[in-house]
XYZ file of C-alpha atoms in Angstrom:
240
model
C -19.218 62.266 -26.491
C -15.916 62.053 -28.215
C -15.245 59.601 -30.341
C -11.981 57.735 -29.915
C -10.017 54.597 -30.124
C -7.484 52.898 -28.128
C -4.831 55.188 -29.545
C -6.123 57.862 -27.416
C -5.950 56.192 -24.286
C -3.145 57.919 -22.637
C -2.179 58.871 -19.377
C -0.677 61.999 -18.402
C 3.293 60.432 -18.138
C 2.620 58.908 -21.713
C 1.728 55.472 -20.620
C -1.294 53.358 -22.403
C -3.973 53.312 -20.038
C -6.743 50.917 -21.253
C -10.230 51.750 -20.360
C -12.892 49.077 -19.623
C -15.581 48.197 -21.989
C -18.814 49.772 -21.721
C -21.370 47.098 -22.888
C -21.162 44.284 -20.108
C -24.836 42.471 -20.474
C -24.668 38.664 -19.700
C -26.705 35.831 -22.128
C -27.764 33.314 -19.378
C -29.728 30.418 -19.063
C -31.602 31.754 -15.934
C -35.263 32.085 -15.837
C -36.145 35.613 -16.729
C -32.826 36.361 -18.489
C -32.922 39.680 -20.962
C -30.664 37.531 -23.156
C -31.246 33.907 -23.013
C -29.130 31.609 -25.344
C -31.109 30.976 -28.652
C -29.744 29.438 -32.204
C -29.493 32.301 -34.908
C -30.237 35.186 -32.328
C -26.803 36.558 -31.563
C -24.121 37.714 -34.152
C -20.447 38.305 -33.688
C -18.634 41.519 -35.098
C -14.962 40.775 -35.418
C -11.640 41.629 -37.134
C -8.877 39.431 -37.962
C -6.566 42.190 -37.480
C -7.693 42.449 -33.737
C -6.005 39.840 -31.024
C -9.248 40.611 -28.671
C -11.304 39.120 -31.431
C -9.072 35.996 -31.877
C -10.607 34.237 -29.065
C -14.087 35.015 -29.664
C -13.648 33.515 -32.845
C -11.798 30.641 -31.610
C -14.165 29.822 -28.749
C -16.997 29.863 -31.212
C -15.144 27.299 -33.373
C -13.797 25.260 -30.459
C -17.384 24.771 -28.830
C -19.041 24.010 -32.514
C -21.222 27.032 -32.675
C -20.557 28.076 -36.414
C -24.334 27.133 -37.135
C -25.428 28.915 -34.025
C -23.686 32.529 -33.973
C -23.467 34.163 -37.193
C -20.349 36.459 -38.083
C -19.201 39.113 -39.746
C -15.325 39.561 -40.236
C -14.582 43.709 -40.565
C -11.857 44.906 -43.022
C -8.289 44.895 -41.659
C -7.646 48.783 -42.746
C -9.060 51.380 -40.396
C -10.642 54.348 -42.478
C -12.157 57.584 -41.581
C -15.595 56.571 -40.132
C -17.427 60.202 -40.446
C -17.007 63.636 -42.147
C -17.736 65.335 -38.818
C -14.453 64.510 -36.666
C -11.282 62.789 -37.196
C -12.189 59.431 -35.786
C -10.577 56.282 -37.665
C -11.781 52.742 -37.377
C -13.223 49.359 -38.293
C -14.921 49.146 -41.465
C -17.140 46.804 -43.186
C -16.440 45.642 -46.972
C -17.606 47.079 -49.648
C -19.104 44.620 -52.774
C -20.969 47.433 -54.423
C -18.153 47.973 -57.055
C -18.851 51.355 -57.269
C -15.810 53.836 -58.029
C -12.515 52.277 -58.494
C -13.629 49.892 -55.449
C -10.357 50.346 -53.543
C -9.594 51.925 -50.407
C -6.623 54.037 -49.070
C -5.222 53.931 -45.433
C -6.596 57.076 -43.777
C -2.957 58.065 -42.860
C -1.897 58.197 -46.541
C 0.260 55.370 -45.685
C 0.400 52.182 -47.977
C -2.259 51.023 -50.292
C -4.519 51.267 -52.229
C -6.045 48.244 -50.937
C -8.951 46.113 -52.154
C -12.580 47.267 -51.030
C -12.764 43.667 -49.568
C -11.147 40.528 -49.115
C -12.593 36.868 -49.238
C -13.453 36.761 -45.605
C -14.940 40.232 -45.400
C -18.671 40.763 -45.558
C -20.990 43.523 -45.582
C -22.961 43.899 -42.272
C -25.756 42.053 -42.438
C -28.054 43.828 -40.090
C -28.076 47.801 -40.731
C -26.145 47.689 -43.923
C -23.338 49.807 -41.975
C -20.579 51.356 -43.654
C -18.541 51.025 -40.348
C -18.534 49.492 -36.807
C -19.159 53.022 -35.508
C -22.543 53.109 -37.052
C -23.536 50.055 -35.156
C -22.441 51.605 -31.968
C -24.416 54.816 -32.962
C -27.433 52.336 -33.761
C -28.055 51.385 -30.504
C -27.130 54.747 -28.922
C -23.971 54.200 -27.470
C -22.749 56.726 -24.952
C -19.065 55.498 -24.772
C -17.483 56.449 -28.029
C -15.024 53.637 -28.300
C -15.813 51.709 -31.391
C -14.026 48.441 -30.789
C -14.456 44.964 -31.874
C -15.327 41.895 -30.894
C -19.262 42.874 -30.550
C -21.597 40.027 -29.377
C -24.824 41.429 -30.921
C -28.346 40.660 -30.441
C -30.220 40.505 -33.511
C -33.842 40.085 -32.014
C -33.582 43.338 -29.542
C -31.401 44.797 -32.132
C -28.858 45.839 -29.579
C -25.240 45.109 -28.045
C -24.934 42.400 -25.371
C -21.092 42.986 -24.803
C -17.965 44.024 -26.220
C -15.757 42.818 -23.380
C -14.087 39.466 -25.358
C -12.909 37.967 -21.796
C -16.831 37.868 -20.831
C -18.001 36.998 -24.543
C -15.815 33.869 -24.525
C -17.033 32.655 -21.226
C -20.591 33.094 -22.378
C -19.959 31.123 -25.680
C -18.146 28.378 -23.423
C -20.916 28.058 -20.767
C -24.196 29.117 -22.212
C -24.789 27.205 -25.650
C -24.024 23.589 -24.630
C -27.489 22.656 -25.824
C -26.825 24.195 -29.430
C -23.120 23.187 -29.648
C -21.792 20.494 -32.090
C -18.626 20.227 -29.113
C -20.841 20.597 -26.117
C -18.304 18.348 -24.143
C -15.530 20.539 -24.583
C -15.134 22.857 -21.506
C -12.630 25.745 -22.063
C -13.017 26.778 -18.008
C -13.078 23.458 -16.099
C -14.388 23.856 -12.578
C -11.062 22.199 -11.033
C -8.989 24.396 -13.161
C -10.765 28.124 -12.390
C -8.725 28.783 -9.675
C -5.132 28.353 -11.320
C -6.135 29.867 -14.543
C -7.596 32.893 -12.708
C -4.049 33.182 -11.059
C -2.299 32.578 -14.527
C -4.679 35.664 -16.195
C -3.679 38.021 -13.356
C -0.378 38.555 -14.730
C -0.772 37.110 -18.390
C -3.529 39.964 -19.058
C -1.622 43.096 -17.706
C 1.639 42.083 -18.809
C 1.353 40.243 -22.071
C -1.909 40.783 -23.704
C -2.173 44.298 -22.761
C 1.500 44.637 -22.390
C 2.136 44.714 -26.053
C -0.099 47.629 -26.416
C 1.598 49.184 -23.583
C 5.106 49.127 -25.599
C 3.694 49.854 -28.621
C 1.669 52.825 -27.788
C 3.769 54.523 -25.266
C 4.699 58.110 -25.667
C 7.279 58.474 -23.566
C 10.680 56.940 -22.917
C 9.878 55.984 -19.490
C 6.430 54.473 -20.135
C 7.871 52.267 -22.723
C 10.985 51.156 -20.407
C 8.371 50.130 -17.698
C 6.302 48.547 -20.000
C 9.090 46.381 -22.097
C 10.637 45.371 -19.117
C 7.333 43.819 -17.854
C 6.751 42.044 -20.850
C 9.976 40.446 -21.021
C 9.792 39.462 -17.914
C 6.373 37.906 -18.378
C 7.776 36.297 -21.419
C 10.384 34.628 -19.225
C 7.482 33.541 -16.882
C 5.446 31.976 -19.444
C 8.505 29.970 -20.671
C 9.230 28.518 -17.374
C 5.347 27.395 -17.099
C 5.572 26.084 -20.377
C 8.850 24.501 -20.381
């Protein structure tokens, strides 16, 4: 297995090609579920610098699950995660005060930065230094160490690292514990219309900005930016 990031997901023509998330378990109220909804059982690992993590953070807040599902925000600066390879990724805050207590961008650009910011905490479960270590603790075989992570503190494993499925679980499976249980972010009578919008918002907008920013050829960039700007116009028409 080779450690990698989204920056490595490129096709032969230089286009960014995102791979699917590897951890796709489900929290469910169904009898016999391996992952039933429980208060204080699950933990979210997120990054404020990751748009995919934003929706998990927002859903947790909108549903009133702050006292139900704990959370740790990693540092916004990627660093080397191992001395054995060149992988860079998400790191936890260092509150130890050891050394000069600053970090530097692994590429040598910018900084030095503080070893922690007010919203960043150390890993409360494994005392891991990096998000990579969380994946290694659960014997991950994929090698893409992304956030958000929905983690089961009881079974010490990852439930899911697919943000679209995490927010669905937070929306529908924790109502008995949620302080805003009446909030439904996916109403039954709107599911079909929401799915229709998602069918072009995800590839053209959400993932479209990555396809532009990470394109390695002019042709790949041109195709991505044309689709992105067309999607902006389409969104403007919907919101007008």
